[in-house]
PDB file of C-alpha atoms and ligand atoms in Angstrom:
ATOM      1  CA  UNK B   1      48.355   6.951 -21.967  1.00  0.00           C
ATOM      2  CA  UNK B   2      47.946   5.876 -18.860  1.00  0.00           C
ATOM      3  CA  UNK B   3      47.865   2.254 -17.786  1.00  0.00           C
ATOM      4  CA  UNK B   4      45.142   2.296 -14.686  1.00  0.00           C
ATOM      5  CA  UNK B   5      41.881   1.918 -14.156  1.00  0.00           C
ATOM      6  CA  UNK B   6      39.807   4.355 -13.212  1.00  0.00           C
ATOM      7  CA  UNK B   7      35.999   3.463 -11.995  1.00  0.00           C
ATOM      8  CA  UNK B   8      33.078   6.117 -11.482  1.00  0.00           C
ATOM      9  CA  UNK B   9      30.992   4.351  -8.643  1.00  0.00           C
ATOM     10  CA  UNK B  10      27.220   5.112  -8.887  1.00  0.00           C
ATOM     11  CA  UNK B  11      24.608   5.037  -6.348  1.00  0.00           C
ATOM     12  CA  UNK B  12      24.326   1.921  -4.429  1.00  0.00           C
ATOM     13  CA  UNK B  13      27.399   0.794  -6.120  1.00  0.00           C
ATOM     14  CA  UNK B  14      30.326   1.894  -3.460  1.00  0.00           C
ATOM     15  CA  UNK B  15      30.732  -1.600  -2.280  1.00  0.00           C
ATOM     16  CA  UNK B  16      33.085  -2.388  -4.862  1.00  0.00           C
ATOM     17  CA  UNK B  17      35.932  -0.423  -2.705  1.00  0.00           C
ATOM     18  CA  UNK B  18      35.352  -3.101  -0.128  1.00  0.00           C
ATOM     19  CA  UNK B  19      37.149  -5.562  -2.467  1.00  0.00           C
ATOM     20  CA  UNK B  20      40.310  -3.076  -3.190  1.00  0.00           C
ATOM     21  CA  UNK B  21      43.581  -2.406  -0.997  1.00  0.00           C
ATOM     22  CA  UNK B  22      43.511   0.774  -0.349  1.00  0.00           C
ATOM     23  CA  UNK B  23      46.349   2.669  -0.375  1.00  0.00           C
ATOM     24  CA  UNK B  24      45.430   5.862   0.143  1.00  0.00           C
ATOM     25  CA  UNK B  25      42.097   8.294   0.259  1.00  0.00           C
ATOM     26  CA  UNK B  26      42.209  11.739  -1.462  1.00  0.00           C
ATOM     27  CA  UNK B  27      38.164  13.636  -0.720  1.00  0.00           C
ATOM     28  CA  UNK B  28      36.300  15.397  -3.612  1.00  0.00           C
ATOM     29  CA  UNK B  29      37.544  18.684  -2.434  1.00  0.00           C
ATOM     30  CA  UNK B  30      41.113  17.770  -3.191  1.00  0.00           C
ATOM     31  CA  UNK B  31      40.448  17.532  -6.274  1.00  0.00           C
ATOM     32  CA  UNK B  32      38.757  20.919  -6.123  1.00  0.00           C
ATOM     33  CA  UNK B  33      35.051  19.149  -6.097  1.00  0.00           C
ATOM     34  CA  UNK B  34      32.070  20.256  -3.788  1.00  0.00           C
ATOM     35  CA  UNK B  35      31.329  17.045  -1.459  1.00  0.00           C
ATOM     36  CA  UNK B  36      27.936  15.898  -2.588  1.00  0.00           C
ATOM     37  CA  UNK B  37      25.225  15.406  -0.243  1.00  0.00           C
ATOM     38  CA  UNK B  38      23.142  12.344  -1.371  1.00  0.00           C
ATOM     39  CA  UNK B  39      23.099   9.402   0.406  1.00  0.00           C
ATOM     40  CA  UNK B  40      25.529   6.427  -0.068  1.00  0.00           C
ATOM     41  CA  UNK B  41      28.070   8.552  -1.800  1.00  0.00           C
ATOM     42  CA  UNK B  42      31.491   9.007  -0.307  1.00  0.00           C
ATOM     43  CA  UNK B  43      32.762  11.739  -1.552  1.00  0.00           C
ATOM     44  CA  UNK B  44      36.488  10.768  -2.437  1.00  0.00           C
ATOM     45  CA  UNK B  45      39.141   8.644  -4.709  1.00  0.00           C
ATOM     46  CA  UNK B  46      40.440   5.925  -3.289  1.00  0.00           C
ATOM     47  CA  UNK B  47      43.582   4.890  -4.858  1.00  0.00           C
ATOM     48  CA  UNK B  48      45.090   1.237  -4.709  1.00  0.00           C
ATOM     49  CA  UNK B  49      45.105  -1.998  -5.937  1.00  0.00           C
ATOM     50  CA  UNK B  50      42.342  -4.726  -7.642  1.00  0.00           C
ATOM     51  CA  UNK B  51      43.344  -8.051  -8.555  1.00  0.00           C
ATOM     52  CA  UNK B  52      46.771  -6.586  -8.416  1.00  0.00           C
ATOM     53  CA  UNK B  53      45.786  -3.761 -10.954  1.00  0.00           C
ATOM     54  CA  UNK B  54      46.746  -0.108 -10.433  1.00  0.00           C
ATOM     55  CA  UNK B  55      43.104   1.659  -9.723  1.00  0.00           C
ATOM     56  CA  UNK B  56      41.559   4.894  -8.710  1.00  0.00           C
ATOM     57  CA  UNK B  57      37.837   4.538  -7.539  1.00  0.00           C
ATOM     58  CA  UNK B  58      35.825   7.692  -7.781  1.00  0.00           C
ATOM     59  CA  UNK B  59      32.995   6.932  -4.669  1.00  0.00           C
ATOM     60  CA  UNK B  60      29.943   9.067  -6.021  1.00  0.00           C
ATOM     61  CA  UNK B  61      29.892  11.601  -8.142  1.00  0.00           C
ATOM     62  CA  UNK B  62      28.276  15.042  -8.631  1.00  0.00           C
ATOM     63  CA  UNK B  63      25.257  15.734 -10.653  1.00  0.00           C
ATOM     64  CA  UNK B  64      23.984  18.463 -12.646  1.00  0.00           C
ATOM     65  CA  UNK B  65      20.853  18.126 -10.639  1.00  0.00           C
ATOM     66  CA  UNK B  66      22.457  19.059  -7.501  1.00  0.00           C
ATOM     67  CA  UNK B  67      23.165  22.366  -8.981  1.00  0.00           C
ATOM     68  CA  UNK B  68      26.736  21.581 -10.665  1.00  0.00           C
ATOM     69  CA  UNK B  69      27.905  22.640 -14.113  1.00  0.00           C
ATOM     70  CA  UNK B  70      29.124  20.439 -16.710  1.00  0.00           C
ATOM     71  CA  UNK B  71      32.779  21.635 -15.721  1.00  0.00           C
ATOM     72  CA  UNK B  72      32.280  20.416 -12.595  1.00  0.00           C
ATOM     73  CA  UNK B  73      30.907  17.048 -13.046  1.00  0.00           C
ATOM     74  CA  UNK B  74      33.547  16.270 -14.890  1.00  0.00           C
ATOM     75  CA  UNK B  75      36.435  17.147 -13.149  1.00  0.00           C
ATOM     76  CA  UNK B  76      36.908  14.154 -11.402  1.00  0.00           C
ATOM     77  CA  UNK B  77      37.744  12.508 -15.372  1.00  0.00           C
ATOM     78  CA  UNK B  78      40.310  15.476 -16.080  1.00  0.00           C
ATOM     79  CA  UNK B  79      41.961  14.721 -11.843  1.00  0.00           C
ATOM     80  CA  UNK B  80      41.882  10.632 -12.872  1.00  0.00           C
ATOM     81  CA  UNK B  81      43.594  11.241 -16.084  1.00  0.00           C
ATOM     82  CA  UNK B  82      45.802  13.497 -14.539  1.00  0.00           C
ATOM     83  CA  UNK B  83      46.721  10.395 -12.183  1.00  0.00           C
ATOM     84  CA  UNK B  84      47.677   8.241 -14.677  1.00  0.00           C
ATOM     85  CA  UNK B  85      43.867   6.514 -15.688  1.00  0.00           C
ATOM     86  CA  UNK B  86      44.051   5.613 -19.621  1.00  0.00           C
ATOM     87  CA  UNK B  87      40.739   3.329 -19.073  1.00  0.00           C
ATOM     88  CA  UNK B  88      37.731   4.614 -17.473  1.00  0.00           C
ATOM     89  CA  UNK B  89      34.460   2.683 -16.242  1.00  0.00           C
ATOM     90  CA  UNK B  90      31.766   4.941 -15.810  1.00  0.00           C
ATOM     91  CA  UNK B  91      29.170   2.641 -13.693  1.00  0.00           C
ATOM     92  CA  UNK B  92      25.761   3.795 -12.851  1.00  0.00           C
ATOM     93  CA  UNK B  93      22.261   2.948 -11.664  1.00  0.00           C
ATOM     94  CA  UNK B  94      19.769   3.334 -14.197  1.00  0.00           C
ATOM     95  CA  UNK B  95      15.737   2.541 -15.317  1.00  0.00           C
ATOM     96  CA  UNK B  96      15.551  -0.208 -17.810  1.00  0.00           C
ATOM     97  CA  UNK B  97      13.072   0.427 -20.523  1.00  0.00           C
ATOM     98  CA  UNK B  98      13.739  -3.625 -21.661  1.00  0.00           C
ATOM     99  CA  UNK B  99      11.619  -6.310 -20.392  1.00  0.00           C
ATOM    100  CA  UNK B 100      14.610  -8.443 -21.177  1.00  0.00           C
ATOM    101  CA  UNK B 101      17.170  -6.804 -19.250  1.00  0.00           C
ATOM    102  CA  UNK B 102      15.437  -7.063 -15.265  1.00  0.00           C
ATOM    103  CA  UNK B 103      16.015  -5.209 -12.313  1.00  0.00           C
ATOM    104  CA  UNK B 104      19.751  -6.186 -11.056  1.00  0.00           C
ATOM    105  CA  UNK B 105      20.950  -7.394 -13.996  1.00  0.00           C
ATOM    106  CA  UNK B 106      23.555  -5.385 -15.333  1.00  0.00           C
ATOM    107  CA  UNK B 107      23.883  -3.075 -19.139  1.00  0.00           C
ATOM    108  CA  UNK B 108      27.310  -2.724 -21.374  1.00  0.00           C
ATOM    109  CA  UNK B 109      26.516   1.266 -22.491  1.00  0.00           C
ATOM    110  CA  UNK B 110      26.938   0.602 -26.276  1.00  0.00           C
ATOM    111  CA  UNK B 111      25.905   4.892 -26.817  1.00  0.00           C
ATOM    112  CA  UNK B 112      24.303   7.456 -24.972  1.00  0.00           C
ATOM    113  CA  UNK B 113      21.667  10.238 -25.612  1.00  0.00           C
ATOM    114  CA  UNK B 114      22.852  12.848 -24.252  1.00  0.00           C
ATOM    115  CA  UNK B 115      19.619  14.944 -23.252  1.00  0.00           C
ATOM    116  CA  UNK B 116      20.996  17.160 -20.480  1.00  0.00           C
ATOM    117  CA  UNK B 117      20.985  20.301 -22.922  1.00  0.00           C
ATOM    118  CA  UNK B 118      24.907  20.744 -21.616  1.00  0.00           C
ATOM    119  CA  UNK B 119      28.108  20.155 -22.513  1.00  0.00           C
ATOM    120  CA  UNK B 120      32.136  19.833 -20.765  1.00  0.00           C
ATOM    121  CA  UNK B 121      33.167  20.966 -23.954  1.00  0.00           C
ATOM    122  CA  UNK B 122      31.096  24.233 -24.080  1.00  0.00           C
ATOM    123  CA  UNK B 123      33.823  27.068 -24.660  1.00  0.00           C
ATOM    124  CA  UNK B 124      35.778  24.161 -26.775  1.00  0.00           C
ATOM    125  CA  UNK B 125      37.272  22.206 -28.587  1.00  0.00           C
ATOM    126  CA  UNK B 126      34.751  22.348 -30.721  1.00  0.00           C
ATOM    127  CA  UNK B 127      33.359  19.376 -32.989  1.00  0.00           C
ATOM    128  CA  UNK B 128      34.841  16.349 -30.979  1.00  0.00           C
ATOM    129  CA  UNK B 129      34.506  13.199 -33.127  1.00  0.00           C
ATOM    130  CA  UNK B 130      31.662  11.347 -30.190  1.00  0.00           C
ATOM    131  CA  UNK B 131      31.152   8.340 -33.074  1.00  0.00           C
ATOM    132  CA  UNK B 132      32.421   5.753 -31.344  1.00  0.00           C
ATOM    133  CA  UNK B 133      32.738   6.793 -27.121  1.00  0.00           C
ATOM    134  CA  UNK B 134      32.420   3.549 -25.613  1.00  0.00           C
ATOM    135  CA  UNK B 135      35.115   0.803 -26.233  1.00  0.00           C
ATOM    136  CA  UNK B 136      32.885  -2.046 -27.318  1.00  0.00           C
ATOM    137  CA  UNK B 137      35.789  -4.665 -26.999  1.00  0.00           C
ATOM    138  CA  UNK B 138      36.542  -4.213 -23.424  1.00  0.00           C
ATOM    139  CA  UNK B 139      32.022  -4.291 -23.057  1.00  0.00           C
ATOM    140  CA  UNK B 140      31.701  -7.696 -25.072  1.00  0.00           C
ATOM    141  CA  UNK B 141      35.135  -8.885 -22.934  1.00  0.00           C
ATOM    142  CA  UNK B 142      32.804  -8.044 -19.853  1.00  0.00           C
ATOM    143  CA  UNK B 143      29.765  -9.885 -21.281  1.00  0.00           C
ATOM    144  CA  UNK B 144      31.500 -12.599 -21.771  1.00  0.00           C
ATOM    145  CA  UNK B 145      33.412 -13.082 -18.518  1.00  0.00           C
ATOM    146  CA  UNK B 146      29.420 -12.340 -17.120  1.00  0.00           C
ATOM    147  CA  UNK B 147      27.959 -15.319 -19.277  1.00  0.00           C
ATOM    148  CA  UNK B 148      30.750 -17.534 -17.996  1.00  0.00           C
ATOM    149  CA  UNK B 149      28.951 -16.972 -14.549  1.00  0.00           C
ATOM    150  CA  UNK B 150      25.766 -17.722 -16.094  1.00  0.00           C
ATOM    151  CA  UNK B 151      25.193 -13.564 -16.101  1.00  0.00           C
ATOM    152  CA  UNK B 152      23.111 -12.373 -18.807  1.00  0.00           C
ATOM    153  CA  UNK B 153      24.312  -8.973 -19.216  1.00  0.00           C
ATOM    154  CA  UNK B 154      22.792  -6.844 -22.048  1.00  0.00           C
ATOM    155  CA  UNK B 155      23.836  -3.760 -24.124  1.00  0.00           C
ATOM    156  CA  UNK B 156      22.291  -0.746 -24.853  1.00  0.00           C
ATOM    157  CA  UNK B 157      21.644   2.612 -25.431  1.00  0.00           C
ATOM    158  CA  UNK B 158      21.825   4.855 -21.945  1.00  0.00           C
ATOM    159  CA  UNK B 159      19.479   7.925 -22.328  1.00  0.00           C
ATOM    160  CA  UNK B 160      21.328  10.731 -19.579  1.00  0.00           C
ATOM    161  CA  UNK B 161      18.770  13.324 -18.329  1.00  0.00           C
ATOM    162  CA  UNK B 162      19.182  16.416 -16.045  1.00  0.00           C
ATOM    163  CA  UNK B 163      16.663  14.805 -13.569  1.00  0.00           C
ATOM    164  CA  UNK B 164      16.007  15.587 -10.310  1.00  0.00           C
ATOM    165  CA  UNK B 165      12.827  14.147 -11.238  1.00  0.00           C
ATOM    166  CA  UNK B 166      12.037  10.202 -12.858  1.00  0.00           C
ATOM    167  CA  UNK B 167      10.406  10.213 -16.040  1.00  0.00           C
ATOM    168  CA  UNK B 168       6.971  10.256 -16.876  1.00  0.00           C
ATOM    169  CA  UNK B 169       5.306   7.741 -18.872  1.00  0.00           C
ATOM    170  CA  UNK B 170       5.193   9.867 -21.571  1.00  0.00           C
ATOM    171  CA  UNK B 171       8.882  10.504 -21.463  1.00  0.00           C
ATOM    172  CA  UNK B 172       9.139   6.936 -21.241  1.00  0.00           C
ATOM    173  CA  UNK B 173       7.447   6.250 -24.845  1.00  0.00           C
ATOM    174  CA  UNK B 174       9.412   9.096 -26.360  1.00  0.00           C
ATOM    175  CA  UNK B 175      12.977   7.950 -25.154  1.00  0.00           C
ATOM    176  CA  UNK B 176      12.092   4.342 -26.364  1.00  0.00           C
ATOM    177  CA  UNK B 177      11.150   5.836 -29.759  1.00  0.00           C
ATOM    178  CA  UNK B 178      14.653   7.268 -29.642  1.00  0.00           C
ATOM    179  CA  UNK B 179      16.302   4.242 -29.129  1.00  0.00           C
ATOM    180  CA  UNK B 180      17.182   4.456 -25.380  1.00  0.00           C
ATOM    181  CA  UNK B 181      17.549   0.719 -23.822  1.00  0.00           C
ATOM    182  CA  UNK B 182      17.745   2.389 -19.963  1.00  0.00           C
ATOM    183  CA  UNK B 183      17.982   5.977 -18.556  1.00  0.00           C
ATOM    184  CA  UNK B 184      19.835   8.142 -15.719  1.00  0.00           C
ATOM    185  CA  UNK B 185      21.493  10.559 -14.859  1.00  0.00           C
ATOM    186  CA  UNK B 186      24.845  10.872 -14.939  1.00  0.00           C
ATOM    187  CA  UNK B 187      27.728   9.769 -17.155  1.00  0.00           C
ATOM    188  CA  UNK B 188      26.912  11.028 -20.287  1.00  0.00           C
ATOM    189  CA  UNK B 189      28.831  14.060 -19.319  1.00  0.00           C
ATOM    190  CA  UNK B 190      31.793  12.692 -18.036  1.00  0.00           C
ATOM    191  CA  UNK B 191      31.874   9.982 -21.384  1.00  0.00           C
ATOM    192  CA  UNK B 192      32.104  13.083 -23.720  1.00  0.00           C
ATOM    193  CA  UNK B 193      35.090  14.796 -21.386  1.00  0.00           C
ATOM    194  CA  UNK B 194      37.067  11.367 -21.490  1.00  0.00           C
ATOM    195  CA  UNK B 195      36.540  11.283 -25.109  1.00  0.00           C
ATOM    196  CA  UNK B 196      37.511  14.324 -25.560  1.00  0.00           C
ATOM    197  CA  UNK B 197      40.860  13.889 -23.182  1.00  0.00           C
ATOM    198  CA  UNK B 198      41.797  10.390 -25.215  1.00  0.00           C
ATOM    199  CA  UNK B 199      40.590   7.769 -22.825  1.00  0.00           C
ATOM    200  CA  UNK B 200      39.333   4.536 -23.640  1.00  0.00           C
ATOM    201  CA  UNK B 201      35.235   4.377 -21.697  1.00  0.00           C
ATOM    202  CA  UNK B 202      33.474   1.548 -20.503  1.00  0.00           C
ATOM    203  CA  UNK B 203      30.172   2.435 -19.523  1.00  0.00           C
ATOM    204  CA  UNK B 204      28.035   0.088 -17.371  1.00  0.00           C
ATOM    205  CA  UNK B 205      24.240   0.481 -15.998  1.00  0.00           C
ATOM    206  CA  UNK B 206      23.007  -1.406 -13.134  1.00  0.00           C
ATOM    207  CA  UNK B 207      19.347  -1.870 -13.441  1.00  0.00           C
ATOM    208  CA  UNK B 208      17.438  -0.907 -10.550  1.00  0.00           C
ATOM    209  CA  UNK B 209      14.132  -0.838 -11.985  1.00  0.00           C
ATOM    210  CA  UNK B 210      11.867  -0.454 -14.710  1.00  0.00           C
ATOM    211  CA  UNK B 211      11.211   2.790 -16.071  1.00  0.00           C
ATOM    212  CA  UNK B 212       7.362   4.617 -15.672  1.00  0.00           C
ATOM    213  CA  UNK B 213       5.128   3.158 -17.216  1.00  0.00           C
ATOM    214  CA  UNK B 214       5.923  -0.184 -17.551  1.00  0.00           C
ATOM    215  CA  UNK B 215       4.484  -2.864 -15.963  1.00  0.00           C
ATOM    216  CA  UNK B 216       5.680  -3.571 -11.971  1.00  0.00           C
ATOM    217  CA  UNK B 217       7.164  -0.232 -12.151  1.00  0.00           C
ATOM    218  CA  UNK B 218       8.175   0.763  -8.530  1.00  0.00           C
ATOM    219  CA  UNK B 219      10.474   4.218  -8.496  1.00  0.00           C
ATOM    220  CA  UNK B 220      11.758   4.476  -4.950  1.00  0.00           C
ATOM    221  CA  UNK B 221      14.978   5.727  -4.242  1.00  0.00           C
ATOM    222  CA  UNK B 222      15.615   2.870  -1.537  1.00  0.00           C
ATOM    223  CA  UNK B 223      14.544  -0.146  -3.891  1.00  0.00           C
ATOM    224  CA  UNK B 224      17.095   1.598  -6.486  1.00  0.00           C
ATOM    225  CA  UNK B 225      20.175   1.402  -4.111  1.00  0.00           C
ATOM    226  CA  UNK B 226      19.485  -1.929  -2.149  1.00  0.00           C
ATOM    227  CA  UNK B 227      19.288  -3.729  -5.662  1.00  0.00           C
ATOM    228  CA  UNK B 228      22.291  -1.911  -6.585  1.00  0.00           C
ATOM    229  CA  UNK B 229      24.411  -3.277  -3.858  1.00  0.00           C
ATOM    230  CA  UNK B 230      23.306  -6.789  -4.691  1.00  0.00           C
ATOM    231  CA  UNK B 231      24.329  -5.873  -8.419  1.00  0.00           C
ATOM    232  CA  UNK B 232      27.521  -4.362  -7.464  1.00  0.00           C
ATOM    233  CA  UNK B 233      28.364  -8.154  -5.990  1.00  0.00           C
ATOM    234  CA  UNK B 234      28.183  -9.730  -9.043  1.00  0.00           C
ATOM    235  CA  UNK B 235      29.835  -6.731 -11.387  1.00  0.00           C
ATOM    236  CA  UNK B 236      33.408  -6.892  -8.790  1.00  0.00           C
ATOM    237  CA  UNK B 237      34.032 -10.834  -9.788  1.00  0.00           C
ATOM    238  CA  UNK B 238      33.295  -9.786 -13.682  1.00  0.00           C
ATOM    239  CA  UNK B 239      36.226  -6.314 -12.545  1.00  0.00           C
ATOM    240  CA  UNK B 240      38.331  -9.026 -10.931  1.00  0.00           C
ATOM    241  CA  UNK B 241      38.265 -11.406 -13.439  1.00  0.00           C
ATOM    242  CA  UNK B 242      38.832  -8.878 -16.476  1.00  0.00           C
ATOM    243  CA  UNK B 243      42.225  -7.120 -14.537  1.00  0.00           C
ATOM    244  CA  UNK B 244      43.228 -10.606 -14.268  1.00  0.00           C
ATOM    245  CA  UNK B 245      43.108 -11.513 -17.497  1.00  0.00           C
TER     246      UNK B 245
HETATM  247 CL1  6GU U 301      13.697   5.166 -14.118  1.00  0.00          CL
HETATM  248  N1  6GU U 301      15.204   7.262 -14.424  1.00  0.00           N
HETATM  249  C1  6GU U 301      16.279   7.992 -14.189  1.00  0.00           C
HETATM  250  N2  6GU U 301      16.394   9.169 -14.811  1.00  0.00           N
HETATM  251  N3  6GU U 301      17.268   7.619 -13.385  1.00  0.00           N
HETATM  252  C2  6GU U 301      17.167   6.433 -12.781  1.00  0.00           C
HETATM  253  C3  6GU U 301      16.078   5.625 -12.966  1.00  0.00           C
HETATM  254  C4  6GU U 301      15.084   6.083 -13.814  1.00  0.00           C
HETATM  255  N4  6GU U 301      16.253   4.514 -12.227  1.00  0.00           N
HETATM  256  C5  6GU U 301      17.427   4.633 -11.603  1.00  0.00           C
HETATM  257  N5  6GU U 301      17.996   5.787 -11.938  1.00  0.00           N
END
């Protein structure tokens, strides 16, 4: 397997390329990916260096919501992997359903729901083990390089939905009865296709906001990427310190 690091970027979160060298840029369509459209996505892999660390940063990502397929979504994991990534961290800005993990403070994904009613794997291999998909060592590694900041950073169950649309209420109390800590939507998909391919998956939520419902619930798409980018701060001292170590 491959020894770099590959990192999904989510919205808000594309600041953490500003801490890489760059060696060189390879766009979505490369890779044979339609360039997304939404805001503060770049649309390409850049491939270089962290803390001295072979890496390939994926800048955005596309969504089922934009009109994609599963097979499409996730073919960014299978060009990665292809490169050489053995570890990949799926990051991601999500609605916290915990009053005890805030807005900007950041979740280890200890499992996912995946509710998109879709699959990578549709057309096989059938019956992929998904029991354990997220490699908890590397997450409580993470936490722990976060607490030596002071960081409190949670872990959790990350509900993925097809979207476009935030949850209702409603949906709100329903996920929570299912055991979802935060919700988006994205990475559940591309978790299940690195699975499948053999890679180890870190999964990591930035909380933007609380979910509907809750109390000081604000869903606006510009809160939700401004509070990423402070986030995203934080989260490339906990990246630099981990590749260090
Ligand atoms: Cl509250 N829901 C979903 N589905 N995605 C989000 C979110 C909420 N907040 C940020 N991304």
């Amino acid at each position: 397997m491959g020894s770099c690091i590959g990192m999904v970027l989510g919205s808000g979160l594309g600041s953490i390329v500003d801490r890489m060298e760059i060696g060189e840029r390879v766009p979505f369509s490369e890779a044979g990916i339609p360039t997304a459209g939404v805001a503060g996505h770049q649309g390409a892999f850049l491939l270089g260096r962290l803390a001295g660390r072979p890496v390939i940063a994926m800048a955005g990502r596309v969504h089922l919501y934009e009109g994609h397929d599963a097979k499409t979504v996730t073919a960014g994991v299978r060009w990665m992997a292809k490169k050489g990534v053995g570890t990949l961290v799926l990051t991601n800005a999500a609605g916290s359903l915990r009053e005890d993990q805030p807005p900007g403070s950041w979740m280890v994904i200890s499992d996912h729901l995946n509710l998109t009613g879709t699959s990578p794997l549709e057309g096989g291999p059938n019956f992929v083990d998904m029991s354990a998909v997220y490699d908890l060592a590397i997450g409580e590694r993470l936490r722990a390089i976060a607490a030596g900041h002071g960081w409190h950073m949670g872990a959790g169950v990350y509900a993925g939905l097809r979207g476009p649309q935030y949850e209702t209420p409603a949906e709100i109390r329903m996920l929570r009865t299912m055991g979802a800590d935060a919700v988006g939507m994205s990475t559940v998909l591309e978790a299940m296709e690195a699975k499948r391919i053999g890679l180890k998956v870190v999964g990591l939520s930035c909380l933007t906001n609380y979910a509907a419902g809750m109390p000081s619930a604000t869903l606006d798409h510009g809160d939700v990427m401004a509070t990423g980018r402070n986030a995203a701060d934080k989260m490339i001292r906990v990246f630099r310190e981990w590749m260090e170590s």
